[in-house]
Amino acid sequence: MDIPIFTEDFLEHNKNREKELRELRKLNYQYEEQNAILSTHVDELKKIVSSLEEEANLQRSNNIALVQHLESLRDTLASNFAKIPLPGTDELPTVANIDTYMTKLHQLILDAPQVNEDLIVAVREVVNKLNLEAYVG
């Protein structure tokens, strides 16, 4: 720009530039404040994500342990009830069918306890021999 120094036009131009510079500094300060706040939020979110990842990993570990525990319990039940066929079907338990076998066994005992007294005695003997303390808690 070609304005002679210390003229009205120069002083007005300088005044406008100073005003613009102040506004830009003010905006810059506001952006820096917003960035600081956002940075704090990002740090907090990173901590939360980290905490949730730790919790998820712990839950995965617990799930794996529970699945192993359930498989072990199924093995134990299948082997200990292997000589007790279900009345009427002669179905024997296996690891693959132990859940349905136990459900059917339970239902047979509930539906007709007098008819299935021998079955109840056999089940009690097996249950009394089981070491289920390893499966508790």
Backbone as a printed PyTorch tensor [residue, N CA C, xyz], in Angstrom:
tensor([[[  0.8430,  -1.1650,   0.0000],
         [  0.0000,   0.0000,   0.0000],
         [  0.8990,   1.2430,   0.0000]],

        [[  0.4550,   2.2110,  -0.7120],
         [  1.2880,   3.4040,  -0.8740],
         [  0.6170,   4.5970,  -0.2100]],

        [[  0.7620,   4.6670,   1.1480],
         [  0.1670,   5.7750,   1.9080],
         [  1.3090,   6.5400,   2.5660]],

        [[  1.3470,   7.8610,   2.3860],
         [  2.4000,   8.6490,   3.0390],
         [  2.2770,   8.5470,   4.5630]],

        [[  3.4070,   8.5150,   5.2560],
         [  3.4550,   8.3510,   6.7050],
         [  2.9070,   9.5840,   7.3970]],

        [[  2.1880,   9.3500,   8.5070],
         [  1.6200,  10.3590,   9.3980],
         [  0.5720,  11.2520,   8.7400]],

        [[ -0.0660,  10.7340,   7.7660],
         [ -1.2160,  11.4460,   7.1980],
         [ -2.4600,  10.8700,   7.8260]],

        [[ -3.5790,  11.5320,   7.6040],
         [ -4.8430,  11.0260,   8.1530],
         [ -5.1240,   9.6200,   7.6430]],

        [[ -4.8850,   9.4100,   6.3860],
         [ -5.1260,   8.0820,   5.8050],
         [ -4.2230,   7.0270,   6.4390]],

        [[ -2.9820,   7.3740,   6.6390],
         [ -2.0380,   6.4470,   7.2680],
         [ -2.4690,   6.1150,   8.6900]],

        [[ -2.8060,   7.1520,   9.4590],
         [ -3.2260,   6.9360,  10.8530],
         [ -4.5040,   6.1040,  10.9140]],

        [[ -5.4290,   6.3770,  10.0200],
         [ -6.6750,   5.5950,   9.9710],
         [ -6.3750,   4.1430,   9.5940]],

        [[ -5.5280,   3.9660,   8.6170],
         [ -5.1330,   2.6200,   8.1900],
         [ -4.4370,   1.8750,   9.3360]],

        [[ -3.5390,   2.5490,  10.0300],
         [ -2.8180,   1.9680,  11.1610],
         [ -3.7930,   1.5910,  12.2780]],

        [[ -4.7440,   2.4880,  12.5430],
         [ -5.7530,   2.2400,  13.5770],
         [ -6.5790,   0.9910,  13.2270]],

        [[ -6.9680,   0.8760,  11.9770],
         [ -7.7410,  -0.2980,  11.5320],
         [ -6.9250,  -1.5870,  11.6510]],

        [[ -5.6630,  -1.5050,  11.2990],
         [ -4.7880,  -2.6860,  11.4160],
         [ -4.6130,  -3.0970,  12.8810]],

        [[ -4.4570,  -2.1240,  13.7610],
         [ -4.3270,  -2.4100,  15.1990],
         [ -5.6090,  -3.0610,  15.7320]],

        [[ -6.7450,  -2.5270,  15.2910],
         [ -8.0270,  -3.0950,  15.7110],
         [ -8.1510,  -4.5380,  15.2090]],

        [[ -7.8020,  -4.7670,  13.9740],
         [ -7.8540,  -6.1060,  13.3940],
         [ -6.8990,  -7.0480,  14.1310]],

        [[ -5.7160,  -6.5530,  14.4540],
         [ -4.7340,  -7.3480,  15.1840],
         [ -5.2500,  -7.7240,  16.5710]],

        [[ -5.8920,  -6.7650,  17.2790],
         [ -6.4720,  -7.0610,  18.6020],
         [ -7.5520,  -8.1370,  18.4900]],

        [[ -8.3970,  -8.0270,  17.4780],
         [ -9.4600,  -9.0160,  17.2780],
         [ -8.8730, -10.3990,  16.9910]],

        [[ -7.8350, -10.4200,  16.1760],
         [ -7.1830, -11.6980,  15.8710],
         [ -6.5270, -12.2990,  17.1170]],

        [[ -5.9000, -11.4460,  17.9390],
         [ -5.2940, -11.9360,  19.1870],
         [ -6.3660, -12.4910,  20.1240]],

        [[ -7.5020, -11.7610,  20.1820],
         [ -8.6100, -12.2060,  21.0320],
         [ -9.1300, -13.5690,  20.5480]],

        [[ -9.3270, -13.7010,  19.2430],
         [ -9.7750, -14.9790,  18.6790],
         [ -8.7550, -16.0840,  18.9380]],

        [[ -7.4880, -15.7410,  18.7630],
         [ -6.4310, -16.7140,  19.0060],
         [ -6.4640, -17.1970,  20.4560]],

        [[ -6.6380, -16.2650,  21.3880],
         [ -6.7150, -16.6070,  22.8130],
         [ -7.9160, -17.5230,  23.0740]],

        [[ -9.0600, -17.2010,  22.4680],
         [-10.2540, -18.0300,  22.6490],
         [-10.0330, -19.4430,  22.0960]],

        [[ -9.3920, -19.5270,  20.9460],
         [ -9.1030, -20.8440,  20.3650],
         [ -8.1360, -21.6350,  21.2410]],

        [[ -7.1560, -20.9580,  21.7940],
         [ -6.2170, -21.6350,  22.6910],
         [ -6.9350, -22.1580,  23.9280]],

        [[ -7.8700, -21.3670,  24.4720],
         [ -8.6600, -21.8240,  25.6200],
         [ -9.4920, -23.0480,  25.2490]],

        [[-10.1470, -22.9780,  24.0930],
         [-10.9540, -24.1110,  23.6380],
         [-10.0850, -25.3480,  23.4210]],

        [[ -8.9210, -25.1600,  22.8430],
         [ -8.0000, -26.2820,  22.6370],
         [ -7.5710, -26.8980,  23.9620]],

        [[ -7.3110, -26.0530,  24.9580],
         [ -6.9200, -26.5670,  26.2750],
         [ -8.0560, -27.3840,  26.8860]],

        [[ -9.2870, -26.8770,  26.7720],
         [-10.4470, -27.6080,  27.3010],
         [-10.6240, -28.9300,  26.5530]],

        [[-10.5420, -28.8710,  25.2300],
         [-10.6840, -30.0910,  24.4310],
         [ -9.5710, -31.0870,  24.7300]],

        [[ -8.3810, -30.5840,  24.9280],
         [ -7.2550, -31.4570,  25.2700],
         [ -7.5060, -32.1700,  26.5920]],

        [[ -8.0610, -31.4360,  27.5600],
         [ -8.4070, -32.0370,  28.8510],
         [ -9.4640, -33.1200,  28.6650]],

        [[-10.4780, -32.8230,  27.8480],
         [-11.5270, -33.8120,  27.5860],
         [-10.9550, -35.0510,  26.8960]],

        [[-10.0730, -34.8410,  25.9510],
         [ -9.4480, -35.9640,  25.2490],
         [ -8.6670, -36.8260,  26.2370]],

        [[ -7.9090, -36.1880,  27.1280],
         [ -7.1510, -36.9380,  28.1330],
         [ -8.0780, -37.7430,  29.0340]],

        [[ -9.1950, -37.1250,  29.4510],
         [-10.1600, -37.8300,  30.2930],
         [-10.7700, -39.0110,  29.5440]],

        [[-11.1060, -38.8070,  28.2750],
         [-11.6740, -39.8880,  27.4720],
         [-10.6720, -41.0210,  27.2750]],

        [[ -9.4020, -40.6790,  27.1000],
         [ -8.3730, -41.7160,  26.9710],
         [ -8.2960, -42.5570,  28.2360]],

        [[ -8.3950, -41.9030,  29.3990],
         [ -8.3750, -42.6330,  30.6670],
         [ -9.5880, -43.5470,  30.7790]],

        [[-10.7510, -43.0340,  30.3770],
         [-11.9750, -43.8340,  30.4390],
         [-11.8730, -45.0320,  29.5000]],

        [[-11.3900, -44.8070,  28.2920],
         [-11.2300, -45.8950,  27.3240],
         [-10.2650, -46.9410,  27.8670]],

        [[ -9.1720, -46.4890,  28.4430],
         [ -8.1920, -47.4060,  29.0180],
         [ -8.8190, -48.2340,  30.1350]],

        [[ -9.5750, -47.5750,  30.9830],
         [-10.2460, -48.2720,  32.0760],
         [-11.2470, -49.2900,  31.5410]],

        [[-12.0060, -48.9020,  30.5270],
         [-12.9850, -49.8200,  29.9370],
         [-12.3020, -50.9970,  29.2400]],

        [[-11.1600, -50.7460,  28.6210],
         [-10.4140, -51.8380,  27.9890],
         [ -9.9140, -52.8230,  29.0390]],

        [[ -9.4320, -52.2940,  30.1590],
         [ -8.9930, -53.1700,  31.2490],
         [-10.1580, -54.0020,  31.7660]],

        [[-11.3010, -53.3460,  31.9480],
         [-12.4880, -54.0530,  32.4330],
         [-12.9340, -55.1240,  31.4340]],

        [[-12.8960, -54.7930,  30.1470],
         [-13.2790, -55.7590,  29.1100],
         [-12.3280, -56.9520,  29.1140]],

        [[-11.0310, -56.6890,  29.2650],
         [-10.0570, -57.7820,  29.3280],
         [-10.2900, -58.6600,  30.5470]],

        [[-10.6060, -58.0350,  31.6670],
         [-10.9080, -58.7950,  32.8790],
         [-12.1480, -59.6550,  32.6650]],

        [[-13.1710, -59.0930,  32.0380],
         [-14.3910, -59.8560,  31.7600],
         [-14.1040, -61.0130,  30.8060]],

        [[-13.2620, -60.7830,  29.8020],
         [-12.8900, -61.8720,  28.8880],
         [-12.1940, -62.9910,  29.6520]],

        [[-11.2910, -62.6140,  30.5340],
         [-10.5930, -63.6200,  31.3410],
         [-11.5720, -64.3800,  32.2220]],

        [[-12.5000, -63.6460,  32.8390],
         [-13.5090, -64.2990,  33.6770],
         [-14.3850, -65.2260,  32.8500]],

        [[-14.7610, -64.7910,  31.6530],
         [-15.5840, -65.6280,  30.7790],
         [-14.8540, -66.9090,  30.3960]],

        [[-13.5790, -66.7870,  30.0890],
         [-12.7800, -67.9700,  29.7440],
         [-12.7250, -68.9220,  30.9300]],

        [[-12.5000, -68.3720,  32.1180],
         [-12.4500, -69.2070,  33.3230],
         [-13.7960, -69.8750,  33.5760]],

        [[-14.8790, -69.1440,  33.3700],
         [-16.2120, -69.7220,  33.5790],
         [-16.5120, -70.8220,  32.5660]],

        [[-16.1150, -70.6260,  31.3230],
         [-16.3200, -71.6560,  30.3000],
         [-15.5240, -72.9070,  30.6610]],

        [[-14.2890, -72.7330,  31.0850],
         [-13.4680, -73.8790,  31.4950],
         [-14.0870, -74.5760,  32.7010]],

        [[-14.5850, -73.7810,  33.6270],
         [-15.2330, -74.3120,  34.8210],
         [-16.4790, -75.1160,  34.4400]],

        [[-17.2770, -74.5790,  33.5290],
         [-18.4840, -75.2600,  33.0730],
         [-18.1370, -76.5570,  32.3500]],

        [[-17.1240, -76.5240,  31.5090],
         [-16.6960, -77.7390,  30.8050],
         [-16.2240, -78.8020,  31.7870]],

        [[-15.4920, -78.3840,  32.7890],
         [-15.0250, -79.3220,  33.8090],
         [-16.1990, -79.9180,  34.5830]],

        [[-17.1640, -79.0810,  34.9170],
         [-18.3530, -79.5570,  35.6220],
         [-19.1350, -80.5280,  34.7500]],

        [[-19.2690, -80.2310,  33.4740],
         [-19.9620, -81.1450,  32.5540],
         [-19.2340, -82.4810,  32.4680]],

        [[-17.9040, -82.4430,  32.3740],
         [-17.1130, -83.6840,  32.3470],
         [-17.3670, -84.5140,  33.5990]],

        [[-17.3150, -83.8370,  34.7470],
         [-17.5120, -84.5290,  36.0270],
         [-18.8990, -85.1490,  36.1080]],

        [[-19.9100, -84.3820,  35.7510],
         [-21.2800, -84.9050,  35.8130],
         [-21.4800, -86.0510,  34.8250]],

        [[-20.9840, -85.9100,  33.6110],
         [-21.1500, -86.9650,  32.6040],
         [-20.4830, -88.2550,  33.0460]],

        [[-19.2990, -88.1580,  33.5980],
         [-18.6060, -89.3840,  34.0160],
         [-19.2430, -90.0010,  35.2550]],

        [[-19.7220, -89.1820,  36.1820],
         [-20.3080, -89.7270,  37.4070],
         [-21.7280, -90.2610,  37.2110]],

        [[-22.4550, -89.7280,  36.2500],
         [-23.8110, -90.2220,  35.9810],
         [-23.8300, -91.2200,  34.8190]],

        [[-22.6670, -91.6370,  34.3400],
         [-22.5600, -92.4940,  33.1580],
         [-23.2810, -93.8300,  33.3030]],

        [[-23.4860, -94.2950,  34.5170],
         [-24.1260, -95.6030,  34.7190],
         [-25.5940, -95.4750,  35.1090]],

        [[-26.1520, -94.2790,  34.9830],
         [-27.5640, -94.0760,  35.3380],
         [-28.3290, -93.6830,  34.0730]],

        [[-28.9650, -94.6690,  33.4170],
         [-29.7550, -94.3500,  32.2280],
         [-31.0790, -93.6980,  32.6190]],

        [[-31.5930, -92.8630,  31.7510],
         [-32.8980, -92.2480,  32.0020],
         [-33.9830, -93.2990,  31.7800]],

        [[-34.8740, -93.4640,  32.7420],
         [-35.9530, -94.4450,  32.5830],
         [-36.8050, -94.1380,  31.3450]],

        [[-37.1240, -95.1890,  30.6200],
         [-37.9710, -95.0440,  29.4400],
         [-37.1980, -94.7940,  28.1600]],

        [[-35.9900, -94.2860,  28.2670],
         [-35.2060, -94.0100,  27.0540],
         [-33.8510, -94.7060,  27.0970]],

        [[-33.4180, -95.0820,  28.2730],
         [-32.0810, -95.6580,  28.4930],
         [-30.9660, -94.7360,  27.9920]],

        [[-31.2840, -93.4470,  27.9090],
         [-30.2920, -92.4490,  27.4920],
         [-29.2440, -92.2960,  28.5900]],

        [[-27.9810, -92.3740,  28.1840],
         [-26.8690, -92.1680,  29.1170],
         [-26.2520, -90.7910,  28.8480]],

        [[-25.7040, -90.1960,  29.8870],
         [-25.1270, -88.8630,  29.6930],
         [-23.7690, -88.9100,  29.0000]],

        [[-23.5450, -87.8940,  28.1950],
         [-22.2280, -87.6400,  27.6060],
         [-21.9450, -86.1580,  27.8300]],

        [[-20.7350, -85.7660,  27.5620],
         [-20.4080, -84.3430,  27.7080],
         [-21.2820, -83.5160,  26.7650]],

        [[-21.5840, -84.0620,  25.6050],
         [-22.3750, -83.3290,  24.6130],
         [-23.8350, -83.1600,  25.0180]],

        [[-24.3940, -84.1390,  25.7650],
         [-25.8190, -84.0620,  26.0970],
         [-26.0990, -83.8990,  27.5890]],

        [[-25.0750, -83.6170,  28.3800],
         [-25.2520, -83.5920,  29.8370],
         [-26.2700, -82.5420,  30.2850]],

        [[-26.3500, -81.4230,  29.6040],
         [-27.3160, -80.3880,  29.9970],
         [-28.7470, -80.8970,  29.8510]],

        [[-29.0650, -81.4810,  28.6950],
         [-30.4240, -82.0000,  28.4990],
         [-30.6700, -83.2300,  29.3600]],

        [[-29.6420, -84.0590,  29.5340],
         [-29.7800, -85.2370,  30.3960],
         [-30.1640, -84.8130,  31.8180]],

        [[-29.4490, -83.8240,  32.3610],
         [-29.7300, -83.3750,  33.7350],
         [-31.1200, -82.7410,  33.8320]],

        [[-31.5310, -82.0180,  32.7980],
         [-32.8700, -81.4190,  32.7880],
         [-33.9350, -82.5110,  32.7840]],

        [[-33.7540, -83.5150,  31.9250],
         [-34.7180, -84.6250,  31.8620],
         [-34.7310, -85.4090,  33.1710]],

        [[-33.5550, -85.6600,  33.7340],
         [-33.4520, -86.3820,  35.0020],
         [-34.1970, -85.6260,  36.0960]],

        [[-33.9780, -84.3540,  36.1710],
         [-34.6510, -83.5130,  37.1650],
         [-36.1660, -83.5580,  36.9790]],

        [[-36.6150, -83.4520,  35.7330],
         [-38.0480, -83.4640,  35.4470],
         [-38.6710, -84.8200,  35.7870]],

        [[-37.9730, -85.9170,  35.4800],
         [-38.4760, -87.2550,  35.8250],
         [-38.6780, -87.3900,  37.3300]],

        [[-37.7290, -86.9040,  38.0820],
         [-37.8110, -86.9990,  39.5510],
         [-38.9440, -86.1270,  40.0760]],

        [[-39.1070, -84.9320,  39.5220],
         [-40.1860, -84.0430,  39.9700],
         [-41.5670, -84.5690,  39.5880]],

        [[-41.6790, -85.1050,  38.3710],
         [-42.9810, -85.5560,  37.8700],
         [-43.5010, -86.7970,  38.5890]],

        [[-42.6260, -87.7380,  38.9030],
         [-43.0850, -88.9940,  39.5150],
         [-42.0620, -89.5060,  40.5220]],

        [[-41.9510, -88.8530,  41.6750],
         [-40.9470, -89.2860,  42.6490],
         [-41.1920, -90.7040,  43.1770]],

        [[-42.4640, -91.1080,  43.3320],
         [-42.7430, -92.4460,  43.8600],
         [-42.3380, -93.5250,  42.8530]],

        [[-42.5860, -93.2790,  41.5810],
         [-42.2570, -94.2560,  40.5420],
         [-40.7410, -94.3570,  40.3610]],

        [[-40.0480, -93.2750,  40.6040],
         [-38.6040, -93.2170,  40.3480],
         [-37.7710, -93.2370,  41.6260]],

        [[-38.2490, -93.9670,  42.6370],
         [-37.5050, -94.0130,  43.9090],
         [-36.1110, -94.5890,  43.7360]],

        [[-35.9880, -95.6590,  42.9320],
         [-34.6600, -96.2510,  42.7030],
         [-33.7300, -95.2460,  42.0070]],

        [[-34.2940, -94.5020,  41.0850],
         [-33.5140, -93.4710,  40.3880],
         [-33.0570, -92.3950,  41.3700]],

        [[-33.9470, -91.9880,  42.2570],
         [-33.6070, -90.9650,  43.2590],
         [-32.4810, -91.4540,  44.1570]],

        [[-32.5450, -92.6990,  44.5700],
         [-31.4890, -93.2730,  45.4170],
         [-30.1590, -93.2660,  44.6600]],

        [[-30.1890, -93.6880,  43.3990],
         [-28.9570, -93.7250,  42.5940],
         [-28.3820, -92.3170,  42.4160]],

        [[-29.2540, -91.3480,  42.1770],
         [-28.7990, -89.9630,  42.0090],
         [-28.1930, -89.4500,  43.3060]],

        [[-28.8340, -89.7420,  44.4280],
         [-28.2920, -89.3020,  45.7280],
         [-26.9100, -89.8940,  45.9760]],

        [[-26.7390, -91.1710,  45.6430],
         [-25.4290, -91.8120,  45.8380],
         [-24.3540, -91.1060,  45.0070]],

        [[-24.6810, -90.8230,  43.7620],
         [-23.7100, -90.1470,  42.8890],
         [-23.4050, -88.7520,  43.4160]],

        [[-24.4440, -88.0060,  43.7790],
         [-24.2520, -86.6330,  44.2550],
         [-23.4390, -86.6140,  45.5410]],

        [[-23.6880, -87.5730,  46.4280],
         [-22.9250, -87.6310,  47.6800],
         [-21.4490, -87.9240,  47.4360]],

        [[-21.1400, -88.6330,  46.3570],
         [-19.7430, -88.9650,  46.0490],
         [-19.0190, -87.8230,  45.3220]],

        [[-19.7940, -86.9300,  44.7310],
         [-19.1760, -85.8330,  43.9680],
         [-18.4480, -84.8680,  44.8860]],

        [[-17.3190, -84.3790,  44.4170],
         [-16.6040, -83.3230,  45.1260],
         [-16.9350, -82.0150,  44.4170]],

        [[-18.0790, -81.4470,  44.7790],
         [-18.5270, -80.2210,  44.1210],
         [-17.9410, -78.9720,  44.7520]],

        [[-17.1850, -79.1310,  45.8250],
         [-16.5810, -77.9580,  46.4700],
         [-15.6490, -77.2250,  45.5120]],

        [[-15.0390, -77.9560,  44.6020],
         [-14.1340, -77.3380,  43.6330],
         [-14.8950, -76.4500,  42.6520]],

        [[-16.2090, -76.6470,  42.5500],
         [-17.0090, -75.8920,  41.5830],
         [-17.7430, -74.7240,  42.2110]],

        [[-17.6410, -74.5600,  43.5140],
         [-18.3670, -73.4990,  44.2070],
         [-17.5010, -72.2470,  44.2630]],

        [[-18.1420, -71.0950,  43.9520],
         [-17.5560, -69.7760,  44.1310],
         [-16.3530, -69.4990,  43.3750]]])
